[in-house]
Amino acid sequence: MMTYNISIDINNKQNFINPFLYGSFAEHLGKCIYGGIWVGEKSSIKNERGFRIDVLDYLKELELTVIRWPGGCFADTYHWLDGVGPKNKRPRRYNLWWKQPESNAFGTDEFIQLCNLLNSEPYLAINVGSGSVQEALNWIEYCNSSKNTEFAILRVQNGYRKPYNVKYWGIGNENWGCGGAMTPEYYADLYRRFATYIRQQTDSNVKLIACGSNTDFDDWDERVLKNIQNKYFDLVDFISLHVYTGWNIEQNTLSEKEYYKIIKDITITKNKIEKAIQLCNTYSKNKNIKVILDEWGLWYKEATVDNGLFQEGLLLDAIFAGLNFHLFHSFSDDLFMTNLAQTTNVLQSFILTRGDKAILTPTYYLYKMYKPHKGKRVVKVNSNLPKIKLFDDDVEALSISSSISQDDKEIFITIVNIDLEKDYYINLSNLQNYRLIDSLELTANDFRERNNFINPDNVKLVKKDITDLNNILIKKHSVNSFLLCLK
Ligand code: AHR
């Protein structure tokens, strides 16, 4: 039996793993907000001020660093004033993109309360497609101002004395598509209008995010960044990308070939991020523009507008997320934030709800498992790993990411085995000065295993029982973690 040596070179510390890489995205879409997070104070489902208690408790455990809201495509139809003030006076609207009623019971104040309850940073997306610069300025005043002016006063009248100090503001969403089907030049001009006034109104704590592209576009990002440049103002802090994987693949009939295709397609994400980083370096004026991936994840064929983009979660999803995080860690100097789509009931979510039941997806467990990476530094791994064929390429069957705390006292290692056929054995014995304090494993009999309302615990985190660091079993299609502490 072959054992593969994994040697962690603690003298080779690399980039810092920004905790903002572990963010989420909650849109007014399907049952993400209504039913998934918010049920209202009068609901028979146990709630705290309208928020589902079960979901809150689960989300608290994930320690999500940032949540993006209110969309998505919804953002460029959303008029924030509809969602503040007495609930019985809030207008009912129709959610254009997601074809559902919008009660406006969940608005800015509820979103900020959610972030406060979860200890997450809010990230708001401004309506550029059907909104105005003035509406955006008023929203920022409502959220952030302590002056004696109309919208700051309105917030206080609504019962929220302290400004929210929202730092991250996206200027539109997918403005090449649902956000107005604009050309990059037209969007760049609009961006300049919005950003010029917002910069003037706010302090340097407010960070502005330009709408970048998804994988359908080659030159949107460059044309946007180039055209935002101007003589007078430095207007961009971040450019955001969207990358969805799995579009034409049916979750219910997934083949092994499709499993490997999904894994291979992570190189599309890699190339997209790499290219955006290069452009940021080219077009940064006085400061460093960074990249945000504010929507990513698996989008199977089953998730359609008719079912509110609902899909169940598979073990594959967790494997996919684990591999993506290994990629994100490696970019973490230039990739500032990522937001998995979406928080509950929509696409690759953490939690699925049905009535008063809430179940956890494999992706939930992956996020939970990877928490110790946050805020550590990537540390180099030297190894000679087994290879498998991924279509035309030979790739390593084990993907590894390792990080170390600032004081060197803690090392955290995550290992994903993408192989559907083989288990492997590894050796972590070069860490003689460290002792293993926790080790977890996420796997199942098949990569298609899922948690649903009949079998909610098919896939869950289990503790690994390790007696010998020289000989650790890494099962096929599994995600594994090792937390070590200085002796
Ligand atoms: O996450 C679902 C949708 O995907 C978002 O509303 C949109 O931005 C993207 O196309």
GROMACS .gro file of C-alpha atoms and ligand atoms in nm:
model
  497
    1MET     CA    1   0.000   0.000   0.000
    2MET     CA    2   0.143   0.334  -0.111
    3THR     CA    3   0.141   0.628   0.131
    4TYR     CA    4   0.178   0.979  -0.005
    5ASN     CA    5   0.391   1.222   0.191
    6ILE     CA    6   0.238   1.560   0.256
    7SER     CA    7   0.495   1.798   0.385
    8ILE     CA    8   0.385   2.138   0.515
    9ASP     CA    9   0.661   2.395   0.479
   10ILE     CA   10   0.586   2.632   0.765
   11ASN     CA   11   0.876   2.853   0.659
   12ASN     CA   12   0.706   2.924   0.329
   13LYS     CA   13   0.410   3.140   0.423
   14GLN     CA   14   0.210   3.295   0.145
   15ASN     CA   15  -0.103   3.503   0.119
   16PHE     CA   16  -0.352   3.584   0.392
   17ILE     CA   17  -0.689   3.406   0.360
   18ASN     CA   18  -0.932   3.692   0.371
   19PRO     CA   19  -1.234   3.589   0.581
   20PHE     CA   20  -1.451   3.768   0.322
   21LEU     CA   21  -1.388   3.477   0.087
   22TYR     CA   22  -1.650   3.295   0.295
   23GLY     CA   23  -1.952   3.508   0.215
   24SER     CA   24  -2.308   3.443   0.110
   25PHE     CA   25  -2.576   3.596  -0.109
   26ALA     CA   26  -2.947   3.626  -0.026
   27GLU     CA   27  -3.187   3.746  -0.293
   28HIS     CA   28  -3.561   3.804  -0.303
   29LEU     CA   29  -3.601   3.493  -0.513
   30GLY     CA   30  -3.805   3.178  -0.458
   31LYS     CA   31  -3.793   3.089  -0.089
   32CYS     CA   32  -3.456   3.239  -0.008
   33ILE     CA   33  -3.586   3.531   0.198
   34TYR     CA   34  -3.959   3.461   0.245
   35GLY     CA   35  -4.001   3.117   0.399
   36GLY     CA   36  -3.626   3.050   0.417
   37ILE     CA   37  -3.507   3.330   0.644
   38TRP     CA   38  -3.809   3.544   0.717
   39VAL     CA   39  -4.153   3.415   0.819
   40GLY     CA   40  -4.286   3.724   0.997
   41GLU     CA   41  -4.363   3.779   1.363
   42LYS     CA   42  -4.711   3.622   1.339
   43SER     CA   43  -4.597   3.294   1.186
   44SER     CA   44  -4.657   2.964   1.365
   45ILE     CA   45  -4.295   2.881   1.279
   46LYS     CA   46  -4.075   2.972   1.573
   47ASN     CA   47  -3.922   3.310   1.504
   48GLU     CA   48  -3.731   3.594   1.659
   49ARG     CA   49  -3.876   3.925   1.535
   50GLY     CA   50  -3.986   3.744   1.215
   51PHE     CA   51  -3.660   3.554   1.149
   52ARG     CA   52  -3.682   3.174   1.162
   53ILE     CA   53  -3.500   3.064   1.476
   54ASP     CA   54  -3.386   2.729   1.333
   55VAL     CA   55  -3.228   2.895   1.029
   56LEU     CA   56  -3.074   3.171   1.239
   57ASP     CA   57  -2.913   2.916   1.470
   58TYR     CA   58  -2.774   2.715   1.181
   59LEU     CA   59  -2.642   3.024   1.004
   60LYS     CA   60  -2.482   3.158   1.323
   61GLU     CA   61  -2.267   2.847   1.334
   62LEU     CA   62  -2.132   2.918   0.986
   63GLU     CA   63  -2.001   3.262   1.089
   64LEU     CA   64  -2.071   3.405   0.745
   65THR     CA   65  -1.847   3.706   0.708
   66VAL     CA   66  -2.059   3.897   0.458
   67ILE     CA   67  -2.405   3.871   0.299
   68ARG     CA   68  -2.500   4.035  -0.029
   69TRP     CA   69  -2.860   4.160  -0.068
   70PRO     CA   70  -3.123   4.224  -0.218
   71GLY     CA   71  -3.008   4.068  -0.549
   72GLY     CA   72  -2.917   3.954  -0.804
   73CYS     CA   73  -3.152   4.052  -1.081
   74PHE     CA   74  -3.400   4.166  -0.817
   75ALA     CA   75  -3.164   4.449  -0.718
   76ASP     CA   76  -3.213   4.646  -1.038
   77THR     CA   77  -3.591   4.646  -0.989
   78TYR     CA   78  -3.584   4.720  -0.617
   79HIS     CA   79  -3.686   5.055  -0.474
   80TRP     CA   80  -3.560   5.056  -0.120
   81LEU     CA   81  -3.821   5.301   0.013
   82ASP     CA   82  -4.086   5.032  -0.051
   83GLY     CA   83  -3.926   4.821   0.221
   84VAL     CA   84  -3.897   5.061   0.517
   85GLY     CA   85  -4.146   5.197   0.770
   86PRO     CA   86  -4.463   5.039   0.910
   87LYS     CA   87  -4.519   4.700   0.747
   88ASN     CA   88  -4.889   4.758   0.682
   89LYS     CA   89  -4.804   5.064   0.474
   90ARG     CA   90  -4.543   4.894   0.257
   91PRO     CA   91  -4.662   4.847  -0.101
   92ARG     CA   92  -4.706   4.502  -0.252
   93ARG     CA   93  -4.519   4.468  -0.580
   94TYR     CA   94  -4.449   4.205  -0.838
   95ASN     CA   95  -4.099   4.057  -0.854
   96LEU     CA   96  -4.029   4.092  -1.226
   97TRP     CA   97  -3.747   3.846  -1.278
   98TRP     CA   98  -3.856   3.577  -1.038
   99LYS     CA   99  -4.229   3.599  -1.113
  100GLN     CA  100  -4.361   3.616  -0.759
  101PRO     CA  101  -4.533   3.866  -0.532
  102GLU     CA  102  -4.317   4.090  -0.318
  103SER     CA  103  -4.470   4.200   0.011
  104ASN     CA  104  -4.175   4.420   0.110
  105ALA     CA  105  -4.209   4.287   0.466
  106PHE     CA  106  -3.835   4.223   0.456
  107GLY     CA  107  -3.650   4.543   0.375
  108THR     CA  108  -3.331   4.728   0.461
  109ASP     CA  109  -3.386   4.736   0.837
  110GLU     CA  110  -3.470   4.365   0.849
  111PHE     CA  111  -3.163   4.283   0.641
  112ILE     CA  112  -2.939   4.484   0.872
  113GLN     CA  113  -3.094   4.311   1.173
  114LEU     CA  114  -3.021   3.976   1.009
  115CYS     CA  115  -2.658   4.078   0.959
  116ASN     CA  116  -2.637   4.192   1.320
  117LEU     CA  117  -2.785   3.865   1.445
  118LEU     CA  118  -2.536   3.668   1.236
  119ASN     CA  119  -2.245   3.902   1.294
  120SER     CA  120  -2.203   3.938   0.917
  121GLU     CA  121  -2.103   4.245   0.717
  122PRO     CA  122  -2.384   4.375   0.489
  123TYR     CA  123  -2.317   4.426   0.118
  124LEU     CA  124  -2.595   4.612  -0.065
  125ALA     CA  125  -2.657   4.614  -0.440
  126ILE     CA  126  -2.784   4.945  -0.576
  127ASN     CA  127  -3.056   4.967  -0.841
  128VAL     CA  128  -2.892   5.112  -1.151
  129GLY     CA  129  -3.116   4.950  -1.416
  130SER     CA  130  -3.444   5.110  -1.310
  131GLY     CA  131  -3.330   5.341  -1.029
  132SER     CA  132  -3.169   5.681  -1.010
  133VAL     CA  133  -2.855   5.835  -0.865
  134GLN     CA  134  -3.074   6.029  -0.621
  135GLU     CA  135  -3.249   5.712  -0.501
  136ALA     CA  136  -2.908   5.554  -0.438
  137LEU     CA  137  -2.782   5.860  -0.248
  138ASN     CA  138  -3.097   5.859  -0.035
  139TRP     CA  139  -3.047   5.491   0.047
  140ILE     CA  140  -2.689   5.551   0.153
  141GLU     CA  141  -2.802   5.847   0.362
  142TYR     CA  142  -3.070   5.625   0.523
  143CYS     CA  143  -2.814   5.359   0.606
  144ASN     CA  144  -2.507   5.556   0.697
  145SER     CA  145  -2.581   5.915   0.792
  146SER     CA  146  -2.617   6.065   1.138
  147LYS     CA  147  -2.693   6.413   0.998
  148ASN     CA  148  -3.017   6.593   1.052
  149THR     CA  149  -3.143   6.526   0.701
  150GLU     CA  150  -3.455   6.360   0.559
  151PHE     CA  151  -3.350   5.998   0.516
  152ALA     CA  152  -3.126   5.979   0.820
  153ILE     CA  153  -3.421   6.119   1.018
  154LEU     CA  154  -3.649   5.858   0.858
  155ARG     CA  155  -3.424   5.577   0.983
  156VAL     CA  156  -3.438   5.719   1.335
  157GLN     CA  157  -3.818   5.754   1.309
  158ASN     CA  158  -3.833   5.390   1.204
  159GLY     CA  159  -3.663   5.301   1.530
  160TYR     CA  160  -3.297   5.271   1.431
  161ARG     CA  161  -3.100   5.552   1.587
  162LYS     CA  162  -2.750   5.433   1.511
  163PRO     CA  163  -2.631   5.453   1.148
  164TYR     CA  164  -2.567   5.114   0.993
  165ASN     CA  165  -2.234   5.213   0.835
  166VAL     CA  166  -2.276   4.986   0.536
  167LYS     CA  167  -1.938   4.966   0.371
  168TYR     CA  168  -1.984   4.759   0.055
  169TRP     CA  169  -2.209   4.893  -0.222
  170GLY     CA  170  -2.246   4.730  -0.561
  171ILE     CA  171  -2.335   4.967  -0.845
  172GLY     CA  172  -2.591   4.749  -1.021
  173ASN     CA  173  -2.600   4.377  -1.094
  174GLU     CA  174  -2.546   4.201  -1.426
  175ASN     CA  175  -2.609   4.524  -1.612
  176TRP     CA  176  -2.513   4.344  -1.933
  177GLY     CA  177  -2.827   4.129  -1.880
  178CYS     CA  178  -3.114   4.155  -1.631
  179GLY     CA  179  -2.970   4.483  -1.500
  180GLY     CA  180  -3.059   4.673  -1.818
  181ALA     CA  181  -2.893   4.488  -2.109
  182MET     CA  182  -2.638   4.770  -2.138
  183THR     CA  183  -2.322   4.797  -2.342
  184PRO     CA  184  -2.006   4.814  -2.131
  185GLU     CA  185  -1.949   5.175  -2.236
  186TYR     CA  186  -2.301   5.280  -2.139
  187TYR     CA  187  -2.268   5.100  -1.806
  188ALA     CA  188  -1.928   5.260  -1.745
  189ASP     CA  189  -2.080   5.605  -1.801
  190LEU     CA  190  -2.365   5.527  -1.564
  191TYR     CA  191  -2.119   5.387  -1.313
  192ARG     CA  192  -1.926   5.714  -1.329
  193ARG     CA  193  -2.243   5.912  -1.258
  194PHE     CA  194  -2.344   5.698  -0.962
  195ALA     CA  195  -1.995   5.670  -0.820
  196THR     CA  196  -1.904   6.038  -0.856
  197TYR     CA  197  -2.195   6.149  -0.636
  198ILE     CA  198  -2.164   5.860  -0.395
  199ARG     CA  199  -1.794   5.934  -0.340
  200GLN     CA  200  -1.882   6.297  -0.279
  201GLN     CA  201  -2.152   6.211  -0.025
  202THR     CA  202  -1.969   5.940   0.167
  203ASP     CA  203  -1.642   5.895   0.347
  204SER     CA  204  -1.360   5.673   0.231
  205ASN     CA  205  -1.502   5.383   0.432
  206VAL     CA  206  -1.761   5.324   0.161
  207LYS     CA  207  -1.630   5.083  -0.102
  208LEU     CA  208  -1.776   5.072  -0.452
  209ILE     CA  209  -1.810   4.763  -0.663
  210ALA     CA  210  -1.839   4.778  -1.041
  211CYS     CA  211  -2.042   4.515  -1.221
  212GLY     CA  212  -1.815   4.278  -1.405
  213SER     CA  213  -1.910   3.989  -1.627
  214ASN     CA  214  -2.003   3.625  -1.620
  215THR     CA  215  -1.851   3.355  -1.837
  216ASP     CA  216  -2.048   3.463  -2.149
  217PHE     CA  217  -1.830   3.773  -2.188
  218ASP     CA  218  -1.470   3.819  -2.294
  219ASP     CA  219  -1.422   4.192  -2.300
  220TRP     CA  220  -1.692   4.341  -2.075
  221ASP     CA  221  -1.456   4.379  -1.775
  222GLU     CA  222  -1.183   4.550  -1.973
  223ARG     CA  223  -1.420   4.787  -2.150
  224VAL     CA  224  -1.586   4.877  -1.821
  225LEU     CA  225  -1.264   4.936  -1.630
  226LYS     CA  226  -1.108   5.130  -1.916
  227ASN     CA  227  -1.409   5.357  -1.959
  228ILE     CA  228  -1.457   5.425  -1.591
  229GLN     CA  229  -1.111   5.580  -1.582
  230ASN     CA  230  -1.125   5.961  -1.589
  231LYS     CA  231  -0.911   6.261  -1.510
  232TYR     CA  232  -1.070   6.364  -1.186
  233PHE     CA  233  -1.193   6.082  -0.972
  234ASP     CA  234  -1.082   5.743  -0.855
  235LEU     CA  235  -1.412   5.561  -0.864
  236VAL     CA  236  -1.367   5.184  -0.839
  237ASP     CA  237  -1.263   4.970  -0.544
  238PHE     CA  238  -1.370   4.632  -0.677
  239ILE     CA  239  -1.497   4.462  -0.988
  240SER     CA  240  -1.738   4.174  -0.938
  241LEU     CA  241  -1.764   3.850  -1.137
  242HIS     CA  242  -2.034   3.582  -1.155
  243VAL     CA  243  -1.948   3.222  -1.232
  244TYR     CA  244  -2.210   2.946  -1.229
  245THR     CA  245  -2.118   2.586  -1.308
  246GLY     CA  246  -2.330   2.288  -1.410
  247TRP     CA  247  -2.596   2.474  -1.614
  248ASN     CA  248  -2.693   2.195  -1.850
  249ILE     CA  249  -2.643   1.911  -1.611
  250GLU     CA  250  -2.935   1.736  -1.448
  251GLN     CA  251  -2.887   1.668  -1.081
  252ASN     CA  252  -3.118   1.366  -1.089
  253THR     CA  253  -2.937   1.179  -1.365
  254LEU     CA  254  -2.578   1.281  -1.293
  255SER     CA  255  -2.319   1.053  -1.451
  256GLU     CA  256  -1.957   1.005  -1.348
  257LYS     CA  257  -1.853   1.186  -1.665
  258GLU     CA  258  -2.064   1.486  -1.560
  259TYR     CA  259  -1.910   1.474  -1.212
  260TYR     CA  260  -1.565   1.507  -1.365
  261LYS     CA  261  -1.685   1.774  -1.609
  262ILE     CA  262  -1.807   1.986  -1.317
  263ILE     CA  263  -1.470   1.947  -1.149
  264LYS     CA  264  -1.282   2.026  -1.468
  265ASP     CA  265  -1.490   2.341  -1.519
  266ILE     CA  266  -1.334   2.493  -1.207
  267THR     CA  267  -1.052   2.594  -1.445
  268ILE     CA  268  -1.305   2.828  -1.608
  269THR     CA  269  -1.344   3.003  -1.273
  270LYS     CA  270  -0.967   3.009  -1.235
  271ASN     CA  271  -0.912   3.166  -1.576
  272LYS     CA  272  -1.188   3.419  -1.519
  273ILE     CA  273  -1.039   3.533  -1.187
  274GLU     CA  274  -0.685   3.542  -1.327
  275LYS     CA  275  -0.788   3.757  -1.619
  276ALA     CA  276  -0.982   3.998  -1.397
  277ILE     CA  277  -0.681   4.032  -1.165
  278GLN     CA  278  -0.460   4.124  -1.461
  279LEU     CA  279  -0.710   4.386  -1.575
  280CYS     CA  280  -0.731   4.533  -1.227
  281ASN     CA  281  -0.354   4.571  -1.226
  282THR     CA  282  -0.366   4.742  -1.565
  283TYR     CA  283  -0.649   4.981  -1.486
  284SER     CA  284  -0.590   5.061  -1.118
  285LYS     CA  285  -0.521   5.433  -1.098
  286ASN     CA  286  -0.397   5.527  -0.754
  287LYS     CA  287  -0.498   5.221  -0.568
  288ASN     CA  288  -0.541   4.860  -0.603
  289ILE     CA  289  -0.870   4.753  -0.757
  290LYS     CA  290  -0.951   4.401  -0.638
  291VAL     CA  291  -1.177   4.126  -0.758
  292ILE     CA  292  -1.497   4.005  -0.595
  293LEU     CA  293  -1.679   3.689  -0.702
  294ASP     CA  294  -2.017   3.789  -0.571
  295GLU     CA  295  -2.215   3.502  -0.722
  296TRP     CA  296  -2.080   3.152  -0.771
  297GLY     CA  297  -2.187   2.795  -0.727
  298LEU     CA  298  -2.358   2.503  -0.896
  299TRP     CA  299  -2.672   2.571  -1.098
  300TYR     CA  300  -2.828   2.242  -1.208
  301LYS     CA  301  -3.088   2.206  -1.481
  302GLU     CA  302  -3.361   2.139  -1.224
  303ALA     CA  303  -3.336   2.493  -1.084
  304THR     CA  304  -3.574   2.706  -1.290
  305VAL     CA  305  -3.774   3.024  -1.243
  306ASP     CA  306  -4.086   2.808  -1.197
  307ASN     CA  307  -3.948   2.643  -0.884
  308GLY     CA  308  -3.768   2.951  -0.750
  309LEU     CA  309  -3.427   2.808  -0.854
  310PHE     CA  310  -3.469   2.531  -0.600
  311GLN     CA  311  -3.226   2.241  -0.608
  312GLU     CA  312  -3.130   1.983  -0.351
  313GLY     CA  313  -2.771   1.957  -0.229
  314LEU     CA  314  -2.540   1.669  -0.316
  315LEU     CA  315  -2.210   1.545  -0.180
  316LEU     CA  316  -2.066   1.659  -0.515
  317ASP     CA  317  -2.162   2.018  -0.427
  318ALA     CA  318  -1.944   2.007  -0.116
  319ILE     CA  319  -1.654   1.857  -0.310
  320PHE     CA  320  -1.697   2.131  -0.569
  321ALA     CA  321  -1.708   2.403  -0.302
  322GLY     CA  322  -1.400   2.261  -0.129
  323LEU     CA  323  -1.201   2.268  -0.453
  324ASN     CA  324  -1.317   2.621  -0.525
  325PHE     CA  325  -1.201   2.737  -0.184
  326HIS     CA  326  -0.858   2.589  -0.246
  327LEU     CA  327  -0.848   2.800  -0.560
  328PHE     CA  328  -0.975   3.112  -0.383
  329HIS     CA  329  -0.711   3.075  -0.110
  330SER     CA  330  -0.440   3.078  -0.372
  331PHE     CA  331  -0.572   3.410  -0.511
  332SER     CA  332  -0.649   3.565  -0.183
  333ASP     CA  333  -0.421   3.870  -0.221
  334ASP     CA  334  -0.622   3.991  -0.519
  335LEU     CA  335  -0.953   3.814  -0.477
  336PHE     CA  336  -1.114   4.002  -0.190
  337MET     CA  337  -1.455   3.841  -0.139
  338THR     CA  338  -1.675   3.559  -0.266
  339ASN     CA  339  -2.048   3.504  -0.212
  340LEU     CA  340  -2.192   3.159  -0.271
  341ALA     CA  341  -2.536   3.166  -0.434
  342GLN     CA  342  -2.753   3.151  -0.226
  343THR     CA  343  -2.818   3.132   0.151
  344THR     CA  344  -3.135   2.918   0.172
  345ASN     CA  345  -3.355   2.723  -0.073
  346VAL     CA  346  -3.201   2.874  -0.389
  347LEU     CA  347  -2.925   2.710  -0.598
  348GLN     CA  348  -2.627   2.583  -0.396
  349SER     CA  349  -2.772   2.676  -0.061
  350PHE     CA  350  -2.677   2.591   0.296
  351ILE     CA  351  -3.025   2.518   0.424
  352LEU     CA  352  -3.348   2.387   0.272
  353THR     CA  353  -3.679   2.462   0.440
  354ARG     CA  354  -4.023   2.316   0.400
  355GLY     CA  355  -4.287   2.457   0.635
  356ASP     CA  356  -4.139   2.438   0.982
  357LYS     CA  357  -3.866   2.189   0.881
  358ALA     CA  358  -3.511   2.296   0.801
  359ILE     CA  359  -3.238   2.062   0.679
  360LEU     CA  360  -2.868   2.115   0.613
  361THR     CA  361  -2.702   2.055   0.277
  362PRO     CA  362  -2.355   1.905   0.223
  363THR     CA  363  -2.242   2.258   0.128
  364TYR     CA  364  -2.343   2.375   0.476
  365TYR     CA  365  -2.112   2.116   0.629
  366LEU     CA  366  -1.831   2.216   0.395
  367TYR     CA  367  -1.853   2.580   0.505
  368LYS     CA  368  -1.856   2.470   0.865
  369MET     CA  369  -1.558   2.244   0.812
  370TYR     CA  370  -1.347   2.513   0.637
  371LYS     CA  371  -1.399   2.785   0.901
  372PRO     CA  372  -1.052   2.750   1.059
  373HIS     CA  373  -0.887   2.864   0.731
  374LYS     CA  374  -1.024   3.215   0.777
  375GLY     CA  375  -0.766   3.475   0.869
  376LYS     CA  376  -0.472   3.234   0.849
  377ARG     CA  377  -0.187   3.247   0.593
  378VAL     CA  378  -0.159   2.996   0.315
  379VAL     CA  379   0.142   2.776   0.377
  380LYS     CA  380   0.321   2.582   0.106
  381VAL     CA  381   0.254   2.210   0.072
  382ASN     CA  382   0.518   1.987  -0.084
  383SER     CA  383   0.396   1.653  -0.202
  384ASN     CA  384   0.409   1.400  -0.475
  385LEU     CA  385   0.046   1.315  -0.525
  386PRO     CA  386  -0.133   1.046  -0.723
  387LYS     CA  387  -0.264   1.154  -1.062
  388ILE     CA  388  -0.589   1.075  -1.237
  389LYS     CA  389  -0.710   1.151  -1.588
  390LEU     CA  390  -0.951   1.440  -1.613
  391PHE     CA  391  -1.052   1.416  -1.979
  392ASP     CA  392  -0.730   1.507  -2.164
  393ASP     CA  393  -0.534   1.618  -1.860
  394ASP     CA  394  -0.352   1.440  -1.582
  395VAL     CA  395  -0.444   1.608  -1.255
  396GLU     CA  396  -0.370   1.544  -0.891
  397ALA     CA  397  -0.636   1.327  -0.732
  398LEU     CA  398  -0.593   1.506  -0.400
  399SER     CA  399  -0.636   1.881  -0.376
  400ILE     CA  400  -0.477   2.028  -0.062
  401SER     CA  401  -0.490   2.367   0.102
  402SER     CA  402  -0.299   2.441   0.417
  403SER     CA  403  -0.290   2.749   0.636
  404ILE     CA  404  -0.113   2.866   0.949
  405SER     CA  405  -0.210   3.116   1.217
  406GLN     CA  406  -0.013   3.441   1.262
  407ASP     CA  407   0.153   3.306   1.577
  408ASP     CA  408   0.236   2.969   1.412
  409LYS     CA  409   0.040   2.793   1.684
  410GLU     CA  410  -0.228   2.642   1.462
  411ILE     CA  411  -0.213   2.467   1.127
  412PHE     CA  412  -0.521   2.377   0.930
  413ILE     CA  413  -0.519   2.141   0.632
  414THR     CA  414  -0.807   2.049   0.403
  415ILE     CA  415  -0.784   1.767   0.151
  416VAL     CA  416  -1.034   1.684  -0.121
  417ASN     CA  417  -1.011   1.346  -0.292
  418ILE     CA  418  -1.179   1.390  -0.632
  419ASP     CA  419  -1.122   1.029  -0.737
  420LEU     CA  420  -1.444   0.828  -0.766
  421GLU     CA  421  -1.261   0.495  -0.762
  422LYS     CA  422  -0.975   0.505  -0.517
  423ASP     CA  423  -0.900   0.572  -0.154
  424TYR     CA  424  -0.550   0.699  -0.076
  425TYR     CA  425  -0.325   0.701   0.228
  426ILE     CA  426  -0.129   1.007   0.329
  427ASN     CA  427   0.143   1.083   0.578
  428LEU     CA  428   0.148   1.412   0.775
  429SER     CA  429   0.445   1.325   0.990
  430ASN     CA  430   0.663   1.621   0.900
  431LEU     CA  431   0.458   1.822   1.151
  432GLN     CA  432   0.638   1.669   1.448
  433ASN     CA  433   0.604   1.981   1.660
  434TYR     CA  434   0.230   1.982   1.620
  435ARG     CA  435  -0.040   1.755   1.755
  436LEU     CA  436  -0.368   1.677   1.586
  437ILE     CA  437  -0.659   1.826   1.780
  438ASP     CA  438  -0.947   1.776   1.539
  439SER     CA  439  -1.012   1.594   1.215
  440LEU     CA  440  -1.336   1.577   1.017
  441GLU     CA  441  -1.459   1.394   0.711
  442LEU     CA  442  -1.744   1.462   0.470
  443THR     CA  443  -1.834   1.176   0.238
  444ALA     CA  444  -2.101   0.918   0.153
  445ASN     CA  445  -2.136   0.599  -0.045
  446ASP     CA  446  -2.192   0.787  -0.366
  447PHE     CA  447  -2.111   1.139  -0.487
  448ARG     CA  448  -2.482   1.178  -0.574
  449GLU     CA  449  -2.596   1.127  -0.215
  450ARG     CA  450  -2.813   1.410  -0.092
  451ASN     CA  451  -2.990   1.530   0.218
  452ASN     CA  452  -3.361   1.572   0.169
  453PHE     CA  453  -3.671   1.590   0.384
  454ILE     CA  454  -3.701   1.211   0.392
  455ASN     CA  455  -3.334   1.145   0.468
  456PRO     CA  456  -3.191   1.466   0.608
  457ASP     CA  457  -2.867   1.308   0.734
  458ASN     CA  458  -2.739   1.112   0.436
  459VAL     CA  459  -2.435   1.335   0.415
  460LYS     CA  460  -2.291   1.486   0.728
  461LEU     CA  461  -1.967   1.571   0.900
  462VAL     CA  462  -1.809   1.295   1.104
  463LYS     CA  463  -1.506   1.297   1.324
  464LYS     CA  464  -1.212   1.103   1.183
  465ASP     CA  465  -1.053   0.861   1.417
  466ILE     CA  466  -0.680   0.901   1.359
  467THR     CA  467  -0.421   0.720   1.563
  468ASP     CA  468  -0.124   0.747   1.333
  469LEU     CA  469  -0.023   1.061   1.139
  470ASN     CA  470   0.192   0.840   0.916
  471ASN     CA  471  -0.102   0.662   0.772
  472ILE     CA  472  -0.424   0.852   0.720
  473LEU     CA  473  -0.702   0.721   0.501
  474ILE     CA  474  -0.848   0.969   0.252
  475LYS     CA  475  -1.157   0.805   0.111
  476LYS     CA  476  -1.269   0.837  -0.248
  477HIS     CA  477  -1.495   1.139  -0.318
  478SER     CA  478  -1.438   1.290   0.026
  479VAL     CA  479  -1.344   1.617   0.191
  480ASN     CA  480  -1.120   1.598   0.500
  481SER     CA  481  -0.985   1.845   0.751
  482PHE     CA  482  -0.700   1.838   1.003
  483LEU     CA  483  -0.652   2.096   1.275
  484LEU     CA  484  -0.314   2.082   1.446
  485CYS     CA  485  -0.183   2.273   1.740
  486LEU     CA  486   0.178   2.346   1.845
  487LYS     CA  487   0.286   2.099   2.115
  488AHR     O1  488  -2.855   3.384  -0.839
  488AHR     C1  489  -2.957   3.385  -0.932
  488AHR     C2  490  -2.937   3.490  -1.041
  488AHR     O2  491  -2.822   3.458  -1.114
  488AHR     C3  492  -2.909   3.630  -0.995
  488AHR     O3  493  -3.027   3.699  -0.967
  488AHR     C4  494  -2.840   3.690  -1.113
  488AHR     O4  495  -2.753   3.794  -1.077
  488AHR     C5  496  -2.768   3.573  -1.176
  488AHR     O5  497  -2.788   3.564  -1.311
   0.00000   0.00000   0.00000
